[in-house]
């Protein structure tokens, strides 16, 4: 499935979920028994696949302290880059992309002098999720823009 088809399928699926008022299934251990031809959609990560081909990178072991540091630093960087954009500074990338790049460079808690090391595996999962979120948001905006321009649905 191409990225465009995947995004369109997810948008249609999310519309269906909302229109039918479907509730997510929660599992204590992250596993759900389903028939192998069942479509599985993980809202948090945007992953979609048939049950037999589904393999999700579980992030339950993510270090919460590292997540908080990354979230806070990203928000600070995003605020800075948005202000730069408002002041007319020419940016080669979007403020979101620049903030993600800034986060990718840190190894310690930047809010504390000689801050504790961040958990590297948590950081990598966080960066992957943030990049996917940015791509999904960009794809959704492009699809909406195309629908507005060309009247497709």
PDB file of C-alpha atoms in Angstrom:
ATOM      1  CA  UNK A   1       0.000   0.000   0.000  1.00  0.00           C
ATOM      2  CA  UNK A   2       1.462   3.362  -0.961  1.00  0.00           C
ATOM      3  CA  UNK A   3       1.756   6.117   1.678  1.00  0.00           C
ATOM      4  CA  UNK A   4      -1.041   8.033  -0.073  1.00  0.00           C
ATOM      5  CA  UNK A   5      -3.336   4.993  -0.105  1.00  0.00           C
ATOM      6  CA  UNK A   6      -2.456   4.241   3.522  1.00  0.00           C
ATOM      7  CA  UNK A   7      -3.290   7.785   4.604  1.00  0.00           C
ATOM      8  CA  UNK A   8      -6.559   7.751   2.685  1.00  0.00           C
ATOM      9  CA  UNK A   9      -7.495   4.380   4.223  1.00  0.00           C
ATOM     10  CA  UNK A  10      -6.718   5.651   7.727  1.00  0.00           C
ATOM     11  CA  UNK A  11      -8.790   8.802   7.171  1.00  0.00           C
ATOM     12  CA  UNK A  12     -11.721   6.704   5.944  1.00  0.00           C
ATOM     13  CA  UNK A  13     -11.292   4.318   8.867  1.00  0.00           C
ATOM     14  CA  UNK A  14     -11.214   7.167  11.392  1.00  0.00           C
ATOM     15  CA  UNK A  15     -14.355   8.668   9.813  1.00  0.00           C
ATOM     16  CA  UNK A  16     -16.069   5.273  10.062  1.00  0.00           C
ATOM     17  CA  UNK A  17     -14.997   4.874  13.708  1.00  0.00           C
ATOM     18  CA  UNK A  18     -16.418   8.309  14.556  1.00  0.00           C
ATOM     19  CA  UNK A  19     -19.648   7.899  12.585  1.00  0.00           C
ATOM     20  CA  UNK A  20     -20.334   4.505  14.195  1.00  0.00           C
ATOM     21  CA  UNK A  21     -19.208   5.705  17.649  1.00  0.00           C
ATOM     22  CA  UNK A  22     -16.905   2.699  17.914  1.00  0.00           C
ATOM     23  CA  UNK A  23     -14.839   2.398  21.062  1.00  0.00           C
ATOM     24  CA  UNK A  24     -11.243   1.149  21.116  1.00  0.00           C
ATOM     25  CA  UNK A  25     -10.460  -2.233  22.559  1.00  0.00           C
ATOM     26  CA  UNK A  26      -8.067  -2.046  25.506  1.00  0.00           C
ATOM     27  CA  UNK A  27      -5.846  -4.934  26.466  1.00  0.00           C
ATOM     28  CA  UNK A  28      -3.871  -5.338  29.686  1.00  0.00           C
ATOM     29  CA  UNK A  29      -0.923  -7.081  28.015  1.00  0.00           C
ATOM     30  CA  UNK A  30      -1.099  -5.538  24.518  1.00  0.00           C
ATOM     31  CA  UNK A  31      -2.408  -8.710  22.860  1.00  0.00           C
ATOM     32  CA  UNK A  32      -5.821  -9.347  21.351  1.00  0.00           C
ATOM     33  CA  UNK A  33      -7.047 -12.664  19.934  1.00  0.00           C
ATOM     34  CA  UNK A  34      -8.692 -12.132  16.555  1.00  0.00           C
ATOM     35  CA  UNK A  35      -9.301 -14.022  13.346  1.00  0.00           C
ATOM     36  CA  UNK A  36      -6.362 -13.757  10.950  1.00  0.00           C
ATOM     37  CA  UNK A  37      -8.301 -11.765   8.341  1.00  0.00           C
ATOM     38  CA  UNK A  38      -9.237  -9.087  10.900  1.00  0.00           C
ATOM     39  CA  UNK A  39      -8.044  -5.581  10.165  1.00  0.00           C
ATOM     40  CA  UNK A  40      -6.056  -4.126  13.082  1.00  0.00           C
ATOM     41  CA  UNK A  41      -5.653  -0.363  13.526  1.00  0.00           C
ATOM     42  CA  UNK A  42      -3.576   1.164  16.308  1.00  0.00           C
ATOM     43  CA  UNK A  43      -4.710   4.764  16.694  1.00  0.00           C
ATOM     44  CA  UNK A  44      -1.693   5.925  18.712  1.00  0.00           C
ATOM     45  CA  UNK A  45       0.846   4.917  16.066  1.00  0.00           C
ATOM     46  CA  UNK A  46      -1.306   4.991  12.916  1.00  0.00           C
ATOM     47  CA  UNK A  47      -0.378   1.397  12.125  1.00  0.00           C
ATOM     48  CA  UNK A  48      -2.842  -0.618  10.092  1.00  0.00           C
ATOM     49  CA  UNK A  49      -2.544  -4.185   8.831  1.00  0.00           C
ATOM     50  CA  UNK A  50      -4.258  -7.573   8.800  1.00  0.00           C
ATOM     51  CA  UNK A  51      -3.823  -9.535  12.001  1.00  0.00           C
ATOM     52  CA  UNK A  52      -1.518 -12.138  10.418  1.00  0.00           C
ATOM     53  CA  UNK A  53       0.903  -9.511   9.130  1.00  0.00           C
ATOM     54  CA  UNK A  54       0.726  -7.186  12.067  1.00  0.00           C
ATOM     55  CA  UNK A  55       3.846  -6.471  14.040  1.00  0.00           C
ATOM     56  CA  UNK A  56       3.825  -3.457  16.293  1.00  0.00           C
ATOM     57  CA  UNK A  57       6.862  -2.022  17.998  1.00  0.00           C
ATOM     58  CA  UNK A  58       5.701  -1.978  21.579  1.00  0.00           C
ATOM     59  CA  UNK A  59       6.744   1.120  23.464  1.00  0.00           C
ATOM     60  CA  UNK A  60       5.412   0.236  26.901  1.00  0.00           C
ATOM     61  CA  UNK A  61       8.964   0.146  28.208  1.00  0.00           C
ATOM     62  CA  UNK A  62       9.609   3.748  27.190  1.00  0.00           C
ATOM     63  CA  UNK A  63      11.229   5.754  29.935  1.00  0.00           C
ATOM     64  CA  UNK A  64       8.645   8.303  31.126  1.00  0.00           C
ATOM     65  CA  UNK A  65      11.256  10.791  32.344  1.00  0.00           C
ATOM     66  CA  UNK A  66      12.904  10.779  28.918  1.00  0.00           C
ATOM     67  CA  UNK A  67       9.507  11.198  27.238  1.00  0.00           C
ATOM     68  CA  UNK A  68       8.694  14.233  29.404  1.00  0.00           C
ATOM     69  CA  UNK A  69      12.095  15.805  28.677  1.00  0.00           C
ATOM     70  CA  UNK A  70      11.712  15.191  24.921  1.00  0.00           C
ATOM     71  CA  UNK A  71       8.145  16.540  24.871  1.00  0.00           C
ATOM     72  CA  UNK A  72       9.132  19.670  26.784  1.00  0.00           C
ATOM     73  CA  UNK A  73      12.241  20.329  24.708  1.00  0.00           C
ATOM     74  CA  UNK A  74      10.325  19.748  21.451  1.00  0.00           C
ATOM     75  CA  UNK A  75       7.612  22.214  22.513  1.00  0.00           C
ATOM     76  CA  UNK A  76      10.245  24.821  23.442  1.00  0.00           C
ATOM     77  CA  UNK A  77      12.057  24.342  20.124  1.00  0.00           C
ATOM     78  CA  UNK A  78       8.796  24.442  18.171  1.00  0.00           C
ATOM     79  CA  UNK A  79       7.854  27.693  19.873  1.00  0.00           C
ATOM     80  CA  UNK A  80      11.261  29.165  19.000  1.00  0.00           C
ATOM     81  CA  UNK A  81      11.092  28.100  15.329  1.00  0.00           C
ATOM     82  CA  UNK A  82       7.495  29.337  14.986  1.00  0.00           C
ATOM     83  CA  UNK A  83       8.603  32.752  16.277  1.00  0.00           C
ATOM     84  CA  UNK A  84      11.499  32.754  13.816  1.00  0.00           C
ATOM     85  CA  UNK A  85       9.028  32.019  11.031  1.00  0.00           C
ATOM     86  CA  UNK A  86       6.733  34.856  12.219  1.00  0.00           C
ATOM     87  CA  UNK A  87       9.682  37.280  12.178  1.00  0.00           C
ATOM     88  CA  UNK A  88      10.343  36.443   8.544  1.00  0.00           C
ATOM     89  CA  UNK A  89      13.460  34.393   9.074  1.00  0.00           C
ATOM     90  CA  UNK A  90      13.898  32.145   6.074  1.00  0.00           C
ATOM     91  CA  UNK A  91      13.588  28.544   7.201  1.00  0.00           C
ATOM     92  CA  UNK A  92      14.776  25.697   4.995  1.00  0.00           C
ATOM     93  CA  UNK A  93      12.407  23.284   6.771  1.00  0.00           C
ATOM     94  CA  UNK A  94       9.151  23.547   8.667  1.00  0.00           C
ATOM     95  CA  UNK A  95       9.285  24.575  12.337  1.00  0.00           C
ATOM     96  CA  UNK A  96       8.192  21.025  13.241  1.00  0.00           C
ATOM     97  CA  UNK A  97      11.030  19.457  11.253  1.00  0.00           C
ATOM     98  CA  UNK A  98      13.555  21.824  12.810  1.00  0.00           C
ATOM     99  CA  UNK A  99      12.276  21.071  16.321  1.00  0.00           C
ATOM    100  CA  UNK A 100      12.538  17.322  15.661  1.00  0.00           C
ATOM    101  CA  UNK A 101      16.104  17.819  14.418  1.00  0.00           C
ATOM    102  CA  UNK A 102      16.962  19.757  17.590  1.00  0.00           C
ATOM    103  CA  UNK A 103      15.534  16.944  19.741  1.00  0.00           C
ATOM    104  CA  UNK A 104      17.495  14.341  17.793  1.00  0.00           C
ATOM    105  CA  UNK A 105      20.741  16.045  18.824  1.00  0.00           C
ATOM    106  CA  UNK A 106      20.278  16.061  22.595  1.00  0.00           C
ATOM    107  CA  UNK A 107      21.734  13.332  24.801  1.00  0.00           C
ATOM    108  CA  UNK A 108      21.150  14.881  28.239  1.00  0.00           C
ATOM    109  CA  UNK A 109      18.275  16.734  29.874  1.00  0.00           C
ATOM    110  CA  UNK A 110      18.880  20.234  28.423  1.00  0.00           C
ATOM    111  CA  UNK A 111      16.980  21.995  31.222  1.00  0.00           C
ATOM    112  CA  UNK A 112      19.508  20.946  33.868  1.00  0.00           C
ATOM    113  CA  UNK A 113      23.251  21.762  33.868  1.00  0.00           C
ATOM    114  CA  UNK A 114      25.042  18.441  33.425  1.00  0.00           C
ATOM    115  CA  UNK A 115      21.618  16.811  33.163  1.00  0.00           C
ATOM    116  CA  UNK A 116      21.034  13.080  33.340  1.00  0.00           C
ATOM    117  CA  UNK A 117      21.487  11.009  30.202  1.00  0.00           C
ATOM    118  CA  UNK A 118      18.309  10.336  28.264  1.00  0.00           C
ATOM    119  CA  UNK A 119      17.241   6.773  27.506  1.00  0.00           C
ATOM    120  CA  UNK A 120      18.421   6.300  23.903  1.00  0.00           C
ATOM    121  CA  UNK A 121      15.884   3.619  22.920  1.00  0.00           C
ATOM    122  CA  UNK A 122      13.024   5.765  24.232  1.00  0.00           C
ATOM    123  CA  UNK A 123      14.413   8.723  22.311  1.00  0.00           C
ATOM    124  CA  UNK A 124      14.550   6.726  19.062  1.00  0.00           C
ATOM    125  CA  UNK A 125      10.960   5.485  19.471  1.00  0.00           C
ATOM    126  CA  UNK A 126       9.830   9.043  20.349  1.00  0.00           C
ATOM    127  CA  UNK A 127      11.556  10.473  17.246  1.00  0.00           C
ATOM    128  CA  UNK A 128      10.016   7.803  15.002  1.00  0.00           C
ATOM    129  CA  UNK A 129       6.528   8.473  16.383  1.00  0.00           C
ATOM    130  CA  UNK A 130       6.937  12.255  16.058  1.00  0.00           C
ATOM    131  CA  UNK A 131       8.155  11.943  12.448  1.00  0.00           C
ATOM    132  CA  UNK A 132       5.253   9.626  11.601  1.00  0.00           C
ATOM    133  CA  UNK A 133       2.824  12.038  13.240  1.00  0.00           C
ATOM    134  CA  UNK A 134       4.278  14.900  11.198  1.00  0.00           C
ATOM    135  CA  UNK A 135       4.004  12.870   7.974  1.00  0.00           C
ATOM    136  CA  UNK A 136       0.435  11.821   8.779  1.00  0.00           C
ATOM    137  CA  UNK A 137      -0.591  15.415   9.543  1.00  0.00           C
ATOM    138  CA  UNK A 138       1.036  16.628   6.324  1.00  0.00           C
ATOM    139  CA  UNK A 139      -0.677  13.875   4.312  1.00  0.00           C
ATOM    140  CA  UNK A 140      -4.064  14.643   5.882  1.00  0.00           C
ATOM    141  CA  UNK A 141      -3.628  18.340   5.072  1.00  0.00           C
ATOM    142  CA  UNK A 142      -2.657  17.541   1.484  1.00  0.00           C
ATOM    143  CA  UNK A 143      -5.649  15.242   1.038  1.00  0.00           C
ATOM    144  CA  UNK A 144      -7.995  17.855   2.507  1.00  0.00           C
ATOM    145  CA  UNK A 145      -6.463  20.511   0.254  1.00  0.00           C
ATOM    146  CA  UNK A 146      -6.927  18.301  -2.813  1.00  0.00           C
ATOM    147  CA  UNK A 147     -10.526  17.598  -1.844  1.00  0.00           C
ATOM    148  CA  UNK A 148     -11.217  21.310  -1.457  1.00  0.00           C
ATOM    149  CA  UNK A 149      -9.565  22.193  -4.768  1.00  0.00           C
ATOM    150  CA  UNK A 150     -10.952  19.372  -6.869  1.00  0.00           C
ATOM    151  CA  UNK A 151     -14.132  18.457  -5.019  1.00  0.00           C
ATOM    152  CA  UNK A 152     -13.169  14.796  -4.605  1.00  0.00           C
ATOM    153  CA  UNK A 153     -14.049  12.630  -1.654  1.00  0.00           C
TER     154      UNK A 153
END
